[in-house]
Coordinates of C-alpha atoms and ligand atoms in Angstrom, one line a residue:
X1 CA 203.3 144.1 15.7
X2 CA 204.3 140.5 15.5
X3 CA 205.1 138.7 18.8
X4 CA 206.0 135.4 19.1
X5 CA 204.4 133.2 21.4
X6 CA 206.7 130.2 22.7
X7 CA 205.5 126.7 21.6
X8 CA 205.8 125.7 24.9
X9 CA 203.0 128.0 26.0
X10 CA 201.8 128.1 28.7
X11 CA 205.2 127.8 30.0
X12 CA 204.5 127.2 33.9
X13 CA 201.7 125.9 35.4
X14 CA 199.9 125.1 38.4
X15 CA 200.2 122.0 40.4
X16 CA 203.1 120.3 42.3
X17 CA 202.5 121.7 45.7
X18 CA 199.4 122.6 47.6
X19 CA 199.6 126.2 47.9
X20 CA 200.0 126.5 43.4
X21 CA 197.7 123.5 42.7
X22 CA 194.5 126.3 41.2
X23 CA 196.7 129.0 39.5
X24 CA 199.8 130.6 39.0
X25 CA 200.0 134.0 36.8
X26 CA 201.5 137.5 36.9
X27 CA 205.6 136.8 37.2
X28 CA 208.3 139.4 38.0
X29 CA 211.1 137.9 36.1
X30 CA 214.9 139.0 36.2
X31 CA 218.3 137.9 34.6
X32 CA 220.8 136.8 37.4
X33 CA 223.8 135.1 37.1
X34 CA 223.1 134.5 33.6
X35 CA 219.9 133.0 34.2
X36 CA 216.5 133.5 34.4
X37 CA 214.8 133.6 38.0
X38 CA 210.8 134.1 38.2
X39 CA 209.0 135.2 41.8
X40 CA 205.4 133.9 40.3
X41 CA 201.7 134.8 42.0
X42 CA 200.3 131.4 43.2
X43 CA 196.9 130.3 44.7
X44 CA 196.5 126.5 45.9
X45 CA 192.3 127.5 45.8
X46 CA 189.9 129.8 44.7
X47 CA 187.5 130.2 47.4
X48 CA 189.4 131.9 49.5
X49 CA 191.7 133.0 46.6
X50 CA 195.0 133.3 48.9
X51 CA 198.1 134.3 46.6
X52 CA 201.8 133.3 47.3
X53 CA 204.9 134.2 46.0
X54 CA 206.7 130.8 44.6
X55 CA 210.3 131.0 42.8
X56 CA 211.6 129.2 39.7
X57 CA 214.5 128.8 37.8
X58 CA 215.7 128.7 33.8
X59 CA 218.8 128.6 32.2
X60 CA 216.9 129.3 28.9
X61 CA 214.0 131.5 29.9
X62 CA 211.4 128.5 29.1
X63 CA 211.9 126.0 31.5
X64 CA 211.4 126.8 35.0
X65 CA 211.9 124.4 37.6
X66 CA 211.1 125.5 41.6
X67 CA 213.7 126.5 43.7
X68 CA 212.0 125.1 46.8
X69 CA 209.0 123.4 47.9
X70 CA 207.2 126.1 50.1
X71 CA 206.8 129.9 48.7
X72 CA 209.4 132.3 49.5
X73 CA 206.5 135.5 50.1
X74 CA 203.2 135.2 52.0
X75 CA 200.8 137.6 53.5
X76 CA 200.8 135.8 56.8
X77 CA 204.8 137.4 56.6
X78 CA 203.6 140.9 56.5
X79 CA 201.3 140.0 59.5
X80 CA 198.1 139.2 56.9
X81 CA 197.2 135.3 57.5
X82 CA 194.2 135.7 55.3
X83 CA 195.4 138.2 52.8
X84 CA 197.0 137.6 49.4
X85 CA 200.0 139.0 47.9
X86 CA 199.8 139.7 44.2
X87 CA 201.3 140.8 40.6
X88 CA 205.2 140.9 41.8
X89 CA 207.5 143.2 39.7
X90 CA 211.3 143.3 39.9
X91 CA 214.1 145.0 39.4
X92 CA 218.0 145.7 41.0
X93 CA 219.2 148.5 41.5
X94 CA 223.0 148.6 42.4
X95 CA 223.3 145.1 44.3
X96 CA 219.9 144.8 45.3
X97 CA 216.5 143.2 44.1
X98 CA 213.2 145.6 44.6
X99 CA 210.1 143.5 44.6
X100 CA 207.2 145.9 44.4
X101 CA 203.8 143.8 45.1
X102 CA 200.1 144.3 45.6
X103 CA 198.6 143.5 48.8
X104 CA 194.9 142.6 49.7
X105 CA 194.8 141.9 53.7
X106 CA 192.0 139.6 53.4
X107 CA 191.2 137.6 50.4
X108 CA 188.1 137.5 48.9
X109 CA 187.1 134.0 47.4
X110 CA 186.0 134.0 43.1
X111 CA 183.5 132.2 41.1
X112 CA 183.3 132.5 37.5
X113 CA 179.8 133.9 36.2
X114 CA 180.2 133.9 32.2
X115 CA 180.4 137.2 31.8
X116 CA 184.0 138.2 31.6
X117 CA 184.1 139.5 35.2
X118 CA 183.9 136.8 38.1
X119 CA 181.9 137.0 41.5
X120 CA 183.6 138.4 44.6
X121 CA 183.0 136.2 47.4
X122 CA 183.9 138.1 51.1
X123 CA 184.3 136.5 54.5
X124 CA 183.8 136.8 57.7
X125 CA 187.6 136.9 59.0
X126 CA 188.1 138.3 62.8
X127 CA 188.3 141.4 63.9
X128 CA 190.6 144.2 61.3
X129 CA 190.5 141.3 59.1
X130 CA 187.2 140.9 58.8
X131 CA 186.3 144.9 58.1
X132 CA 185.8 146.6 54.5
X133 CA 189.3 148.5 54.3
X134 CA 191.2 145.0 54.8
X135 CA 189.7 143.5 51.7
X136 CA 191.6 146.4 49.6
X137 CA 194.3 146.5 48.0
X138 CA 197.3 148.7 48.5
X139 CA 201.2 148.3 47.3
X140 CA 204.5 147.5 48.8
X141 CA 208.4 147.3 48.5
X142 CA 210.3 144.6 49.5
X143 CA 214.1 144.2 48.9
X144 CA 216.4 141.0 48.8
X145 CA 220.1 140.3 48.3
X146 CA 219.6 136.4 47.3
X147 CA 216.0 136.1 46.1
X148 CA 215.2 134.0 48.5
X149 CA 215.0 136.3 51.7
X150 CA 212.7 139.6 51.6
X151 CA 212.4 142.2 53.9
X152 CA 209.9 144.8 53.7
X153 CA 210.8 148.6 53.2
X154 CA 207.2 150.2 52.8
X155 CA 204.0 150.0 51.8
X156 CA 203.2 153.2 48.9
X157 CA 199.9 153.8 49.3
X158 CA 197.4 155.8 51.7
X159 CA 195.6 152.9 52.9
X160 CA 192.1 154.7 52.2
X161 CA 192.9 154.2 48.6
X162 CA 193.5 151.2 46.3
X163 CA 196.4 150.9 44.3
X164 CA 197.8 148.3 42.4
X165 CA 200.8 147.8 39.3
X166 CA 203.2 149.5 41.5
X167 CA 206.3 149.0 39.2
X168 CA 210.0 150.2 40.1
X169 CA 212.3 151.7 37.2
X170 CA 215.5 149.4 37.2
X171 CA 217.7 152.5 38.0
X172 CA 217.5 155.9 39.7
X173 CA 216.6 159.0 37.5
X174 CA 218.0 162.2 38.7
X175 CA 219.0 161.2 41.6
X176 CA 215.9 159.3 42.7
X177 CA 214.1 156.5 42.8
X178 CA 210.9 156.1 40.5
X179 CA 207.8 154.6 40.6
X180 CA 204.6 153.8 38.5
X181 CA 201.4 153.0 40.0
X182 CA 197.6 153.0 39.4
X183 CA 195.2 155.0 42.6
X184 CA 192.2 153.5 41.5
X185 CA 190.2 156.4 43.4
X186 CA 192.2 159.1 41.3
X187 CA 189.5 159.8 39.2
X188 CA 187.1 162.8 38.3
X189 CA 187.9 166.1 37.1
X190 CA 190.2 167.5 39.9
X191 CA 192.7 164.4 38.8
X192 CA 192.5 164.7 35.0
X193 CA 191.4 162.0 34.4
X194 CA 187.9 160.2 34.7
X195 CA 189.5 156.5 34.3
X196 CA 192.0 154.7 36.9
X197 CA 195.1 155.8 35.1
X198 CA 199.3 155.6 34.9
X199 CA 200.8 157.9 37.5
X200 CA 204.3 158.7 38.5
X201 CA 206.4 159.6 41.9
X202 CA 209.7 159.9 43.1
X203 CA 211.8 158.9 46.5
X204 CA 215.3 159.1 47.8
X205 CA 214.8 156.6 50.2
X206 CA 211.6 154.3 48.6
X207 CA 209.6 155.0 51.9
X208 CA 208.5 158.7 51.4
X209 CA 206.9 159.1 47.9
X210 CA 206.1 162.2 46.1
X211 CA 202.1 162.7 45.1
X212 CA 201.6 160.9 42.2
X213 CA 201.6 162.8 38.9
X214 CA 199.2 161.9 35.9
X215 CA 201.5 159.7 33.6
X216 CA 198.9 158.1 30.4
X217 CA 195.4 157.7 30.6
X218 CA 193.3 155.4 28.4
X219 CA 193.0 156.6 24.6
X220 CA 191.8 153.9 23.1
X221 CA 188.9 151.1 22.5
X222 CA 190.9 148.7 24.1
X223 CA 191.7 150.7 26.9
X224 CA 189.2 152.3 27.4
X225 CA 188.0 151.3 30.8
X226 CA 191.4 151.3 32.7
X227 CA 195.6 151.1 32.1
X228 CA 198.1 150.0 34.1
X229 CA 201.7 149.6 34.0
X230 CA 202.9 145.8 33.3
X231 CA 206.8 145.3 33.5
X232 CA 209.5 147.5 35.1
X233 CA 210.4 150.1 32.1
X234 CA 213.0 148.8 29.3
X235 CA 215.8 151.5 29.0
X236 CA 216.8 151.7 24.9
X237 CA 218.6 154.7 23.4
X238 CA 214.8 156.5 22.4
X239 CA 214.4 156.6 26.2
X240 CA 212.4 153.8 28.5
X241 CA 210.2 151.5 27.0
X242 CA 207.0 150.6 28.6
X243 CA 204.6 148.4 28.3
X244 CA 201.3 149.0 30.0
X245 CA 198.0 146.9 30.0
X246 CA 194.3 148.4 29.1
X247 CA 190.9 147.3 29.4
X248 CA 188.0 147.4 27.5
X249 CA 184.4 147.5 28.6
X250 CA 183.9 143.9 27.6
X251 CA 186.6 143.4 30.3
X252 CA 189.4 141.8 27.8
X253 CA 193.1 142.5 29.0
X254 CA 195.5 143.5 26.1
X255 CA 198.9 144.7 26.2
X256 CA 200.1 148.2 25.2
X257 CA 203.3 150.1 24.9
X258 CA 204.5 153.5 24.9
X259 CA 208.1 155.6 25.4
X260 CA 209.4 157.8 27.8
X261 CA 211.7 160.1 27.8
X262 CA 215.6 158.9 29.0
X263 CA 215.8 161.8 31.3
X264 CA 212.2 162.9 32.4
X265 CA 210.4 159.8 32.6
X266 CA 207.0 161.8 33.2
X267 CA 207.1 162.5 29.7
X268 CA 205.5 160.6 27.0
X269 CA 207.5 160.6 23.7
X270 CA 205.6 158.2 21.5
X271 CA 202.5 155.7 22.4
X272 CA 201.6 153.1 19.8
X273 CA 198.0 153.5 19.3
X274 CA 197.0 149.6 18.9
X275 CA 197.7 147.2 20.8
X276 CA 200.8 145.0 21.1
X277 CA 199.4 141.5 22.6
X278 CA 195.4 140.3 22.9
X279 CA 194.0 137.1 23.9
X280 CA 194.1 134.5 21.0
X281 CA 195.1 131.4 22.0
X282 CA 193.1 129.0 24.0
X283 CA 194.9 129.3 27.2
X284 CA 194.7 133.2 26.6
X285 CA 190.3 133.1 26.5
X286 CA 189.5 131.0 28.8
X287 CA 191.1 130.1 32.6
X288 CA 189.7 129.2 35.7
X289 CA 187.3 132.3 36.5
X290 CA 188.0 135.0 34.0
X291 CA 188.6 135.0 30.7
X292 CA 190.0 136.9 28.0
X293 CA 192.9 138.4 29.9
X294 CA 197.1 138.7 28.7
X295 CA 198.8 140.7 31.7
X296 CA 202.4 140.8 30.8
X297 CA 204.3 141.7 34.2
X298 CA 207.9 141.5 33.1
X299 CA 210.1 142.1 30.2
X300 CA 213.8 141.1 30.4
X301 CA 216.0 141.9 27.8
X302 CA 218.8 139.3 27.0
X303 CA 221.0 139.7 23.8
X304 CA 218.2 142.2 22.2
X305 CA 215.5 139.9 22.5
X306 CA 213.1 140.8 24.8
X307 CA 210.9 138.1 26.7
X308 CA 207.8 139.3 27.7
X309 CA 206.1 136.8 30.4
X310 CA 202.5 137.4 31.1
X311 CA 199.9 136.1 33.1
X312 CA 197.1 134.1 31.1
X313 CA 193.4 134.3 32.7
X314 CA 194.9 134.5 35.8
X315 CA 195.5 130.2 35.2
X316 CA 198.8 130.0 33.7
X317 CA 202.1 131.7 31.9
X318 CA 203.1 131.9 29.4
X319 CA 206.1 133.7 26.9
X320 CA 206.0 135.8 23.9
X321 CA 209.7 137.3 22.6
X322 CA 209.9 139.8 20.0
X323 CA 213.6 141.6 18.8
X324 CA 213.5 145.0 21.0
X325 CA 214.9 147.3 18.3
X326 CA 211.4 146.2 16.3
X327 CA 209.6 146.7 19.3
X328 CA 211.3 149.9 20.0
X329 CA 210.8 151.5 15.7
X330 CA 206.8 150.2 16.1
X331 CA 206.0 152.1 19.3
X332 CA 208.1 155.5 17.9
X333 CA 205.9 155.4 14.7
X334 CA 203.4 155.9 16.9
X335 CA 200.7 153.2 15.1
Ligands
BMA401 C1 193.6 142.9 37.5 C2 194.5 142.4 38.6 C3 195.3 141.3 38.1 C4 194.5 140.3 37.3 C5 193.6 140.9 36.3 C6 192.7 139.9 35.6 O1 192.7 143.9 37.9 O2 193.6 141.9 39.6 O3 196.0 140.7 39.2 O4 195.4 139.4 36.7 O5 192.8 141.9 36.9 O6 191.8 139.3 36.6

């Protein structure tokens, strides 16, 4: 499969204010207005590694320029001053925008080792911040009518569990609404599955959520340690295309895709076996504190090209486009 990076990779970077001067990475992306509006995951340091939510604008899907100078999400909002808000998906669903989100209470800090998976540095924060359960993570919902202003709906996950790539489908399915996520303590024989996996529920309201249902596991090499959903699913006449990302135990971050069916999204109809974007370039091996990683987190179609934006190293991001209909034969053949 042949995707094309942009030229300009990466495409945004960190720097111009305090709080993304280290690293911005993992963008929800949506088409509004005819342009191209990107919530991105921004840290102004590493130690502690506190993630914001920043927003930039395109009229061409390459160059973004902030919106304004401070981030429009923070932790501190949701009552978490030393937590960190991460990987934002979007979609919008009648006239509103859904951002789902991961949420660590209290950060820890990083330090690269060498070895493909950095140190965890944690603190001593005060009181509930300071205690083991606040340092995982668990996903939320937020909604917006400008982009600008969230609210928050709910938070997904039992808090005894973490959970992360919590990613909305742009439109309800049978009435309801639908939602992929990864419980990272689903795992062992009464799950199905021995490695943190896909799942799937259901809502009519986003707050009350159906147990999750095993979705995909790994099958692979090169995800064979974990998978995860990337962007919010692609809806094409073969049914909804998805693109997921896997591990492998040498901790390098590729990016996979599979279908699922139009009607019963639980189902998958086709799953390309290889991979569809690995770390090559320079700025895809090696970032601040881990390397080797692509983590695509959104995919907006616009005309039948699809830009897929992904996170690089957790540094920088960066574009890759590729004609959907392609995208779409590829992943049916199943190679
Ligand atoms: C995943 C998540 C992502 C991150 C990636 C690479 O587990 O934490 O936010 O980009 O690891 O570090």
């Amino acid at each position: 499969m042949n995707l094309i990076r942009c030229k300009e990779n990466p495409i945004v970077v960190p720097g111009q204010f305090p709080w993304r001067k280290a690293a911005v990475f993992n963008p929800a992306v949506i088409l509004h207005n005819g342009e191209f509006y990107m919530i991105e995951r921004a840290a102004g340091q590493l130690r502690p590694f506190n993630c914001y939510f920043g927003l930039q604008k395109s009229t061409d899907g390459v160059h973004f320029t902030p919106v304004q100078d401070e981030p429009v999400i923070t932790s501190s909002s949701l009552g978490f001053p030393y937590g960190s808000i991460q990987d934002p998906r979007i979609v919008k669903i009648d006239d509103t925008f859904y951002l789902t989100y991961a949420l660590r209470p209290s950060s820890y800090g990083y330090s690269p080792t060498g070895t493909g998976k950095p140190d965890e540095i944690s603190y001593d924060y005060p009181g509930e911040h300071g205690k083991p359960e606040s340092f995982m993570t668990r996903s939320g919902i937020m909604e917006s009518s400008d982009l600008l202003h969230f609210r928050q709906v709910a938070y997904t996950t039992p808090f005894e569990i973490n959970d992360r790539d919590n990613v909305l489908f742009p439109e309800k399915i049978g009435g309801k609404f639908v939602l992929l996520r990864r419980p990272e303590e689903y795992i062992g024989k009464e799950y199905g599955t021995d490695k943190p996996s896909i799942w799937i529920s259901y809502s009519d309201d986003l707050k009350e959520w159906s147990a999750p249902e095993l979705l995909a596991t790994p099958c692979g090499d090169w995800d064979s340690k974990k998978v995860g959903a990337s962007a919010p699913p692609i809806k094409t006449e073969a049914g909804w295309l998805l693109l997921f990302h896997g591990v492998d135990e040498k901790n390098i971050y590729r990016c996979g895709a599979m279908m699922l069916d139009k009607n019963d999204p639980s189902k998958v109809i086709a799953r390309a076996q290889n991979y569809i974007l690995e770390p090559q370039e320079y700025y895809e091996r090696f970032g601040l504190y881990i390397p080797n990683v692509v983590f695509p987190t959104a995919a907006v179609n616009k005309d039948g090209l699809l830009y897929i934006y992904y996170g690089c190293c957790d540094t920088a991001i960066s574009l890759a486009t590729v004609p959907l209909d392609e995208l779409v034969d590829f992943v049916m053949t199943g190679k």
